Tab-separated table of C-alpha atoms in Angstrom:
chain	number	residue	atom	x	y	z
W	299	UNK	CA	84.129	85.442	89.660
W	300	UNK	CA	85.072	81.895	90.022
W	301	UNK	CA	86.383	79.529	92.755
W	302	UNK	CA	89.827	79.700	91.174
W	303	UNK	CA	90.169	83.074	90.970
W	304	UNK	CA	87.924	84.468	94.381
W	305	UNK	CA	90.922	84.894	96.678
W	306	UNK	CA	92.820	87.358	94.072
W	307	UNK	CA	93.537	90.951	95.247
W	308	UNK	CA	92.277	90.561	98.386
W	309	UNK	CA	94.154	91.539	101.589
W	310	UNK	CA	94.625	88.756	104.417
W	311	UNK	CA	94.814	89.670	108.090
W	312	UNK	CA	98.527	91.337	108.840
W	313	UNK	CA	99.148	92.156	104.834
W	314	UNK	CA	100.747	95.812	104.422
W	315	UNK	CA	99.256	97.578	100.935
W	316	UNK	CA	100.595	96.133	98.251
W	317	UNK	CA	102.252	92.868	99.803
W	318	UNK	CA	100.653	89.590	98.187
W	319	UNK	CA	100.268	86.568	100.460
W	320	UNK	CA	98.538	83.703	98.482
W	321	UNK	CA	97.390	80.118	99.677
W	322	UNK	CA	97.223	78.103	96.871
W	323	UNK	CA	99.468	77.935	93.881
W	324	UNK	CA	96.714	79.435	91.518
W	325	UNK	CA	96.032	82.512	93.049
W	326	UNK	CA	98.339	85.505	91.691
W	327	UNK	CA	96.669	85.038	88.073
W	328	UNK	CA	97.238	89.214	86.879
W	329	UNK	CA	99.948	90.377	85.178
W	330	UNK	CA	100.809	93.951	85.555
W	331	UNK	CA	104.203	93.680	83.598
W	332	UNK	CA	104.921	94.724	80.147
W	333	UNK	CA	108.113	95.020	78.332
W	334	UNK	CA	108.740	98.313	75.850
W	335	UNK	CA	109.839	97.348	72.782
W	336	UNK	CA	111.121	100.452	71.290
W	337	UNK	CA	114.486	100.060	72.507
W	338	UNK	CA	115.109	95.844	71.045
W	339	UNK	CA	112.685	96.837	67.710
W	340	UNK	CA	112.217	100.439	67.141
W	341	UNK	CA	108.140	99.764	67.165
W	342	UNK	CA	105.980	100.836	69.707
W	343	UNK	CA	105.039	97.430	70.960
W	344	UNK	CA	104.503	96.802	74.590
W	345	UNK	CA	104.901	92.797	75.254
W	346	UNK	CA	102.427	91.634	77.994
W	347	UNK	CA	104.271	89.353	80.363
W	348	UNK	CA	101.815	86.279	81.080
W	349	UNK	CA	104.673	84.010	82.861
W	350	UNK	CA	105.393	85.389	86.292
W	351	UNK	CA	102.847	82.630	88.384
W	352	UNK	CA	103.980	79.245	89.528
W	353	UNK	CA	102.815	77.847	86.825
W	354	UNK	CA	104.964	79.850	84.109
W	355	UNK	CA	102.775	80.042	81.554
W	356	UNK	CA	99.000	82.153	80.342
W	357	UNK	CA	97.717	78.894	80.890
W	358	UNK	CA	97.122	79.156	84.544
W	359	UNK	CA	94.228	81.110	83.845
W	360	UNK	CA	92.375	78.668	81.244
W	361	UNK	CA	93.672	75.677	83.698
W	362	UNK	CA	91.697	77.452	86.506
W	363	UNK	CA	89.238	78.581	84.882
W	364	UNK	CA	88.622	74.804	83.463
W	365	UNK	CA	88.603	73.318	86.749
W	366	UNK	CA	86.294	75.358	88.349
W	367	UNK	CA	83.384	75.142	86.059
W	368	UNK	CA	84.348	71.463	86.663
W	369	UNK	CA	83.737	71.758	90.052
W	370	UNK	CA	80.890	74.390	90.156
W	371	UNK	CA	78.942	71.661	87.860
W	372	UNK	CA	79.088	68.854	90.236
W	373	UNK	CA	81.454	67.236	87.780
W	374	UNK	CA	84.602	66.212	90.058
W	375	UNK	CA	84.430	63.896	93.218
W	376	UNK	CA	86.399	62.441	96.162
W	377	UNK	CA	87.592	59.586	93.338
W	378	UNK	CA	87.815	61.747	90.220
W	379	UNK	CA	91.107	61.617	88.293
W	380	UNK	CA	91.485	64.459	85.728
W	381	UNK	CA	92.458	63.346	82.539
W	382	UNK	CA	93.757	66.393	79.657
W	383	UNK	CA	95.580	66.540	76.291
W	384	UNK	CA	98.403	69.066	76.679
W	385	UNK	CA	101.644	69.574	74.696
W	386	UNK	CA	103.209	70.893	77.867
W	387	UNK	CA	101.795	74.282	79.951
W	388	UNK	CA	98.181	73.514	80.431
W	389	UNK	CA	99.197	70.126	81.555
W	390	UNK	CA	101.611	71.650	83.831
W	391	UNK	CA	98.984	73.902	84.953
W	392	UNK	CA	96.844	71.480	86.266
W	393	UNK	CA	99.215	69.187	87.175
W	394	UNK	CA	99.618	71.792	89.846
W	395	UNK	CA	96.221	72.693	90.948
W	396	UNK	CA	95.787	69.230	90.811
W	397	UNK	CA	98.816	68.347	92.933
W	398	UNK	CA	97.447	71.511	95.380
W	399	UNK	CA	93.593	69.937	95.994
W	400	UNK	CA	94.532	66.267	95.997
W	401	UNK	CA	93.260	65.210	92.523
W	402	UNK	CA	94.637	62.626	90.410
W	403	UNK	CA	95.723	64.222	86.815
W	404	UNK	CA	96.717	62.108	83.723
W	405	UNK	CA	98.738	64.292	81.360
W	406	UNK	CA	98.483	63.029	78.163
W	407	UNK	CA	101.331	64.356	75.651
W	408	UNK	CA	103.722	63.333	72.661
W	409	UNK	CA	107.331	63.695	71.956
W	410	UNK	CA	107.484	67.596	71.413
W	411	UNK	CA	106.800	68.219	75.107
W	412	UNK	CA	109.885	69.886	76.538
W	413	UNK	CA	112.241	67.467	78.881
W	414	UNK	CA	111.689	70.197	81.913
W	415	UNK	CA	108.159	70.011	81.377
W	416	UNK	CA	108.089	66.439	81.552
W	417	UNK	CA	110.469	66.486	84.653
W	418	UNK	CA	108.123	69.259	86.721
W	419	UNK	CA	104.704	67.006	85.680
W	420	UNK	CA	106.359	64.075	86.984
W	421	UNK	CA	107.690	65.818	90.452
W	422	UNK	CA	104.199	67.254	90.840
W	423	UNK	CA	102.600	63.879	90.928
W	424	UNK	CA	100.927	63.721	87.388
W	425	UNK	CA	100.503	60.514	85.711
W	426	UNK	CA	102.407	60.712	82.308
W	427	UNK	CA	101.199	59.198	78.794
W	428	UNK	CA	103.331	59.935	76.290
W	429	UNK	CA	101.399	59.240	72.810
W	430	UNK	CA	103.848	58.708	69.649
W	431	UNK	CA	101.626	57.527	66.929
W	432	UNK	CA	100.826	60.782	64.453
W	433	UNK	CA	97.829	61.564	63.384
W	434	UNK	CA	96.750	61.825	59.635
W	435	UNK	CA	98.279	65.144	59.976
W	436	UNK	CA	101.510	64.781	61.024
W	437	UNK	CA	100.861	66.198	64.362
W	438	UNK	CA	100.306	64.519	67.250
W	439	UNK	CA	96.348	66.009	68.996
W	440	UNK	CA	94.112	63.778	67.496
W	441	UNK	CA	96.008	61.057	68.609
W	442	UNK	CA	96.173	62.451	71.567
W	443	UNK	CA	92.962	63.341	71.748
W	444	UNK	CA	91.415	59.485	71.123
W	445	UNK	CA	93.440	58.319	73.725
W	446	UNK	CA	91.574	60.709	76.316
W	447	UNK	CA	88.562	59.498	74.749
W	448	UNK	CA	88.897	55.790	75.071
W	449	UNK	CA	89.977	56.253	78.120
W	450	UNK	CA	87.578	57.950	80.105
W	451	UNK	CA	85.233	55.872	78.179
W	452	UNK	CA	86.634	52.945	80.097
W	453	UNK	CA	85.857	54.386	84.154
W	454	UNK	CA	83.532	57.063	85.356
W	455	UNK	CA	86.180	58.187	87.065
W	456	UNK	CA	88.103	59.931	84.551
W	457	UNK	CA	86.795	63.976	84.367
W	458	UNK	CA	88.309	65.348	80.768
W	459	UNK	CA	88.223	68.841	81.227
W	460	UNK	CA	88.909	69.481	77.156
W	461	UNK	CA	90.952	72.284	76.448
W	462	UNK	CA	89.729	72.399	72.963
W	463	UNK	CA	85.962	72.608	73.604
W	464	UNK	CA	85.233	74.009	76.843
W	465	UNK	CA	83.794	77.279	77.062
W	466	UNK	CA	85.091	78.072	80.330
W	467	UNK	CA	88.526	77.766	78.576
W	468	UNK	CA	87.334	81.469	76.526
W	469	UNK	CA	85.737	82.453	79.590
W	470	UNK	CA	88.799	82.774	82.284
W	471	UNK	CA	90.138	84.898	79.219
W	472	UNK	CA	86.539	86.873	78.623
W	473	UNK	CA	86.726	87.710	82.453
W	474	UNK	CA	90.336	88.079	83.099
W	475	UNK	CA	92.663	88.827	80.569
W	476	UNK	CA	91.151	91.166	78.268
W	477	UNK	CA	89.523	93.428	80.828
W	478	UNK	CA	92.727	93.594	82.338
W	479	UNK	CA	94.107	94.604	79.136
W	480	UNK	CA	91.251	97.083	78.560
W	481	UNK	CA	91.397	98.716	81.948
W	482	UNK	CA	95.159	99.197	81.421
W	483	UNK	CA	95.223	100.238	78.130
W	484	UNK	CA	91.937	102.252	77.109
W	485	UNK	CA	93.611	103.895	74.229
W	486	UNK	CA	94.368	100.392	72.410
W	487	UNK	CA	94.617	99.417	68.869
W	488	UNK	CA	95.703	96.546	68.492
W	489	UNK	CA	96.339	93.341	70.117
W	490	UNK	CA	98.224	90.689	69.473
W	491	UNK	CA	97.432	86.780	70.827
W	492	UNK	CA	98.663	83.425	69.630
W	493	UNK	CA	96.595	80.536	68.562
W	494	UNK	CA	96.804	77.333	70.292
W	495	UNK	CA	93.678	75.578	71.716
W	496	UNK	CA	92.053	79.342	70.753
W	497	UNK	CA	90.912	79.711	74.386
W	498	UNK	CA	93.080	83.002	74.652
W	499	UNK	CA	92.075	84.494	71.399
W	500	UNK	CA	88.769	83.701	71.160
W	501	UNK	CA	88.127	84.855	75.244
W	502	UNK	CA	89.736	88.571	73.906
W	503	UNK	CA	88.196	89.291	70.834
W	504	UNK	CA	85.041	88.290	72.239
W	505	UNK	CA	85.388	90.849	75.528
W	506	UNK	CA	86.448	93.795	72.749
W	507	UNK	CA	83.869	93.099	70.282
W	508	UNK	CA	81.008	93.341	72.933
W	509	UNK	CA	83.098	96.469	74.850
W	510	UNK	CA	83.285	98.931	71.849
W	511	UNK	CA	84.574	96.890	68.795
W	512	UNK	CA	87.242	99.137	68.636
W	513	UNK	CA	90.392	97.173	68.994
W	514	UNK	CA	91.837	95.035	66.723
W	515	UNK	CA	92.274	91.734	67.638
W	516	UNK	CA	95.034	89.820	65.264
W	517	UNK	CA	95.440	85.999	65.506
W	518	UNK	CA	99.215	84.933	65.326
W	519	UNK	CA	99.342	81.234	64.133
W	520	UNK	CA	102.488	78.676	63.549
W	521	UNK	CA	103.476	78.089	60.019
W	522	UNK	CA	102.346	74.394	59.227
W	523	UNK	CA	99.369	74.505	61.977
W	524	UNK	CA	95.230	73.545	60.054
W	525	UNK	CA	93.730	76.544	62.550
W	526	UNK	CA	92.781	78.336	59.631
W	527	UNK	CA	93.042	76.223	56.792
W	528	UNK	CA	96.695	75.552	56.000
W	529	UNK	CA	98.283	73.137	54.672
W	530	UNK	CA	99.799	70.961	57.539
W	531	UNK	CA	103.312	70.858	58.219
W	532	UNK	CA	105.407	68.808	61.042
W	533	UNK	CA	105.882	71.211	63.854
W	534	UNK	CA	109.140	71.094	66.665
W	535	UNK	CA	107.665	73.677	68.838
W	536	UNK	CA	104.737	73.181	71.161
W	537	UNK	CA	102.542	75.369	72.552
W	538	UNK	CA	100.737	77.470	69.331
W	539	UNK	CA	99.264	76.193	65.880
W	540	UNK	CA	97.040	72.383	65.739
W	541	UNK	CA	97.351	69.163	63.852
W	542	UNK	CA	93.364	69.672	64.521
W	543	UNK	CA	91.218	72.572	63.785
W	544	UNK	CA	90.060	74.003	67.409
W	545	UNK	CA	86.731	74.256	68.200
W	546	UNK	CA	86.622	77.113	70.035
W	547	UNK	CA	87.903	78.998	66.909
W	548	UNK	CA	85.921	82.167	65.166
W	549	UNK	CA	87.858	83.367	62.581
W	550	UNK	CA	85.176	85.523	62.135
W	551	UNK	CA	86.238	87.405	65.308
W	552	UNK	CA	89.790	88.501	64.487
W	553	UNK	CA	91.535	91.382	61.984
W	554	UNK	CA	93.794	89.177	60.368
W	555	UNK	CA	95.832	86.442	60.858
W	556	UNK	CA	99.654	86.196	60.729
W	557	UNK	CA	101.483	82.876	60.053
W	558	UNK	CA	105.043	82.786	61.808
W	559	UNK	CA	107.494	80.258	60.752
W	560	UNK	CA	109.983	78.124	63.432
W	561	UNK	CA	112.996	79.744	62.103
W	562	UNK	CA	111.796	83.534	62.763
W	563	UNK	CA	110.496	82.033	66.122
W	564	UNK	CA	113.616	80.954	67.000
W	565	UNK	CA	115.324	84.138	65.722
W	566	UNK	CA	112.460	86.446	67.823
W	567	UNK	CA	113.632	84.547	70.844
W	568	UNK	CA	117.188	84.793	70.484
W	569	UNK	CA	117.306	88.516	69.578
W	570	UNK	CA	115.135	89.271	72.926
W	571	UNK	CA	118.129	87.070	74.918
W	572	UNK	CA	120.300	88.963	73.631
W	573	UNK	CA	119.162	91.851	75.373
W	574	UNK	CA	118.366	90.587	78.854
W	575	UNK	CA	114.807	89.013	78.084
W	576	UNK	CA	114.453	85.201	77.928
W	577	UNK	CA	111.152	84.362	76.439
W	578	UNK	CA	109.332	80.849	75.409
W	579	UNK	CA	108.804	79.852	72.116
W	580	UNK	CA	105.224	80.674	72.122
W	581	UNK	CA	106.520	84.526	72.987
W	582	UNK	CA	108.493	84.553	69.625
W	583	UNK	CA	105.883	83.318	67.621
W	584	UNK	CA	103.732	86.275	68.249
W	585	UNK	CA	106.221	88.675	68.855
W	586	UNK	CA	107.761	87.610	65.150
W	587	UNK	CA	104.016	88.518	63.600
W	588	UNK	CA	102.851	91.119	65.989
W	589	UNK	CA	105.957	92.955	64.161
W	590	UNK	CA	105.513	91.838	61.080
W	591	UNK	CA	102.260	93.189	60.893
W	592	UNK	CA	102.561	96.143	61.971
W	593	UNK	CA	105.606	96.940	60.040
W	594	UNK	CA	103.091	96.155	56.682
W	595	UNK	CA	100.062	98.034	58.102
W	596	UNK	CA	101.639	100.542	60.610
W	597	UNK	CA	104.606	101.710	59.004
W	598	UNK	CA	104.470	105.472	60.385
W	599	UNK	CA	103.504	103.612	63.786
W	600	UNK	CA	100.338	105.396	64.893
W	601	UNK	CA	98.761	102.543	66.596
W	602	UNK	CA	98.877	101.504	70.018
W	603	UNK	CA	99.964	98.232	70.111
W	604	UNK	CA	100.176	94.907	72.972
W	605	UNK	CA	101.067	91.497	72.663
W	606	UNK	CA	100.641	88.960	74.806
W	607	UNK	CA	103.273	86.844	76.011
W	608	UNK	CA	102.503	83.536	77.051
W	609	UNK	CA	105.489	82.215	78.573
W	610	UNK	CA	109.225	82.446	79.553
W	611	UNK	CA	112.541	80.584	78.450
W	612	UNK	CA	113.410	78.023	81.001
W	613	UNK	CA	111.278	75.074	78.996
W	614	UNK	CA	112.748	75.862	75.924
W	615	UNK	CA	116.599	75.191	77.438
W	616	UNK	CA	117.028	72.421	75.137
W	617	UNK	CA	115.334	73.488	71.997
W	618	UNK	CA	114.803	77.001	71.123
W	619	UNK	CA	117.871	78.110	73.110
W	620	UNK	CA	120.564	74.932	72.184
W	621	UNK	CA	122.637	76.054	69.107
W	622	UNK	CA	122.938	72.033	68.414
W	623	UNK	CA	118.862	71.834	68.198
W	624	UNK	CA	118.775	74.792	66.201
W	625	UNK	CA	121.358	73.654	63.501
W	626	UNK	CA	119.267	70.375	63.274
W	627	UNK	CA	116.258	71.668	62.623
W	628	UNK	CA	117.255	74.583	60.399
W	629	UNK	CA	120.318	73.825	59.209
W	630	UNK	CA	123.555	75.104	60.458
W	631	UNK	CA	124.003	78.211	58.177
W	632	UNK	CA	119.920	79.167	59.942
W	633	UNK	CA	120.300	83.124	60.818
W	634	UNK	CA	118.543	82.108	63.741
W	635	UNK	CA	122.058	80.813	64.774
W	636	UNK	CA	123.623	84.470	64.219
W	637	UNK	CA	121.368	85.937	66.708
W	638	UNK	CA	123.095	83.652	69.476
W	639	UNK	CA	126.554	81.876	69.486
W	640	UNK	CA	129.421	81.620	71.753
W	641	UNK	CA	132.526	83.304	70.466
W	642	UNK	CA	135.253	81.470	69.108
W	643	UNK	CA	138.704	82.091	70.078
């Protein structure tokens, strides 16, 4: 067990069973809460709820995980500033353990990153860089990506933790989320994770192939994203798909892969609101293909399903959830519209 993650279920001095008291903002990293889906969907499809930690997102855990191999290697001094490419959570992420141990960060994004997102880096202390140039692409990491480069090429200083490449970003998975999973759910089939950086994806199927091989593991990817192949296509949404194909990726590892388009995103999102559940745009993504798929492989619905959710609604205020954003993007006949409007009297 890492530094990150050593304080975690245990019980301080004066703590009553069950009561959590944590110390730093990176502590409560398990989820125990999952959302039935029967009653939204008809499928039985529990939705693992990764956002309830100060950070928001799944990416705590990789952003921990990341930082303490950093420091368990000798890799991060009094001086060091932490430099990372992040579309939005994982720079939040360690904008806040950051912000809790006294580190510089340097967040460096591009014009998809949500406003809030930008606002909470900022009022945690991060330095912002906000790259606009695409890349060949039409995305936005690669750019990113040489800017981290030349930079910490330029002072010592500058620790890049790299998302993309970093084992320990698999690893806080490996040893957290999928055991979790596992130990929860014994009788799974199938599971459900989004591709982003592949740090969650790769970190599960990994843990289930070497514990059993029995569960599925089915990558859920953003229409227009090169992960695994595709032809690229400008994205809106941050958070799942690549302009770049991620290292840590094994296609090898997974069931099948499901490509989700921003409309149905939008739409997955929208429907959930609807009843009482505000989820991020990442959420819909693999929500929209863990249902696909199993309506096309499951149809009598036999298997024992979970899909991980990797973040709530409040950073997606002014995108996924603003009927005027919506119409932009998808026109303003989109169904996605349908599934949320204020009546008109």
């Amino acid at each position: 067990m890492n530094e990150a993650t050593a304080g975690v279920g245990k019980t301080r001095a004066g703590e009553t069973a069950g009561l959590r008291v944590v110390t730093a903002p990176y502590e409560p990293l398990e989820s125990q809460v999952y959302v039935d889906l029967r009653p939204t969907f008809g499928r039985d499809l529990l939705l693992r709820v990764e956002g309830f930690n100060f950070a928001g997102s799944l990416k705590l855990r990789a952003a921990a995980g990341l930082v303490a191999a950093a420091e368990q290697s000798g890799r991060l001094g009094n001086d060091s500033i932490l430099i990372e490419s992040s579309s939005g959570n994982l720079g939040l992420a360690l904008a806040m353990i950051a912000a809790n141990k006294g580190l510089r960060f340097v967040c460096v994004t591009d014009p998809r990153c949500n406003p809030s997102t930008l606002n909470l880096l900022r009022s945690l202390g991060a330095e912002l860089v906000v790259v606009t140039e695409q890349d060949a692409n039409g995305g936005y990491l690669q750019s990113r990506l040489d800017y981290v480069r030349a930079r910490s090429a330029e002072d010592s200083r500058y620790v890049w933790l790299n998302q993309y490449a970093n084992p320990a970003n698999w690893i806080a998975h490996y040893e957290t989320t999928a055991p979790e999973i596992a130990k929860e759910f014994p009788d799974l089939d199938a599971l459900f994770v989004g591709v982003g950086t592949a740090g969650t994806v790769t970190g599960c199927a990994r843990y289930f192939r070497d514990n059993g091989g029995k569960v599925k593991v089915i990558a859920v990817d953003a229409e227009g994203s090169v992960s695994f192949g595709g032809a690229p296509k400008p994205r809106a949404i941050p958070g799942l798909g690549a302009s770049v194909r991620p290292p840590l990726l094994e296609p090898e590892l997974f069931a099948d892969v499901v490509h989700v388009a921003e409309e149905e995103t939008v739409r997955r999102c929208r429907e959930m609101a609807r009843g009482g559940f505000l989820f991020g745009g990442s959420t819909g993504t693999v929500l929209s293909g863990a249902l696909r798929w199993l309506d096309e492989k499951d149809p009598r619905g036999r298997l024992r399903a979970v899909a991980i959710a990797p973040d709530l609604a409040d950073r997606y205020a002014d995108t996924v959830y603003d009927d005027a954003w919506v119409a932009r993007r998808f026109g303003a006949t989109s169904p996605a519209l349908g599934t949320h409007r204020d009546n008109q009297t």
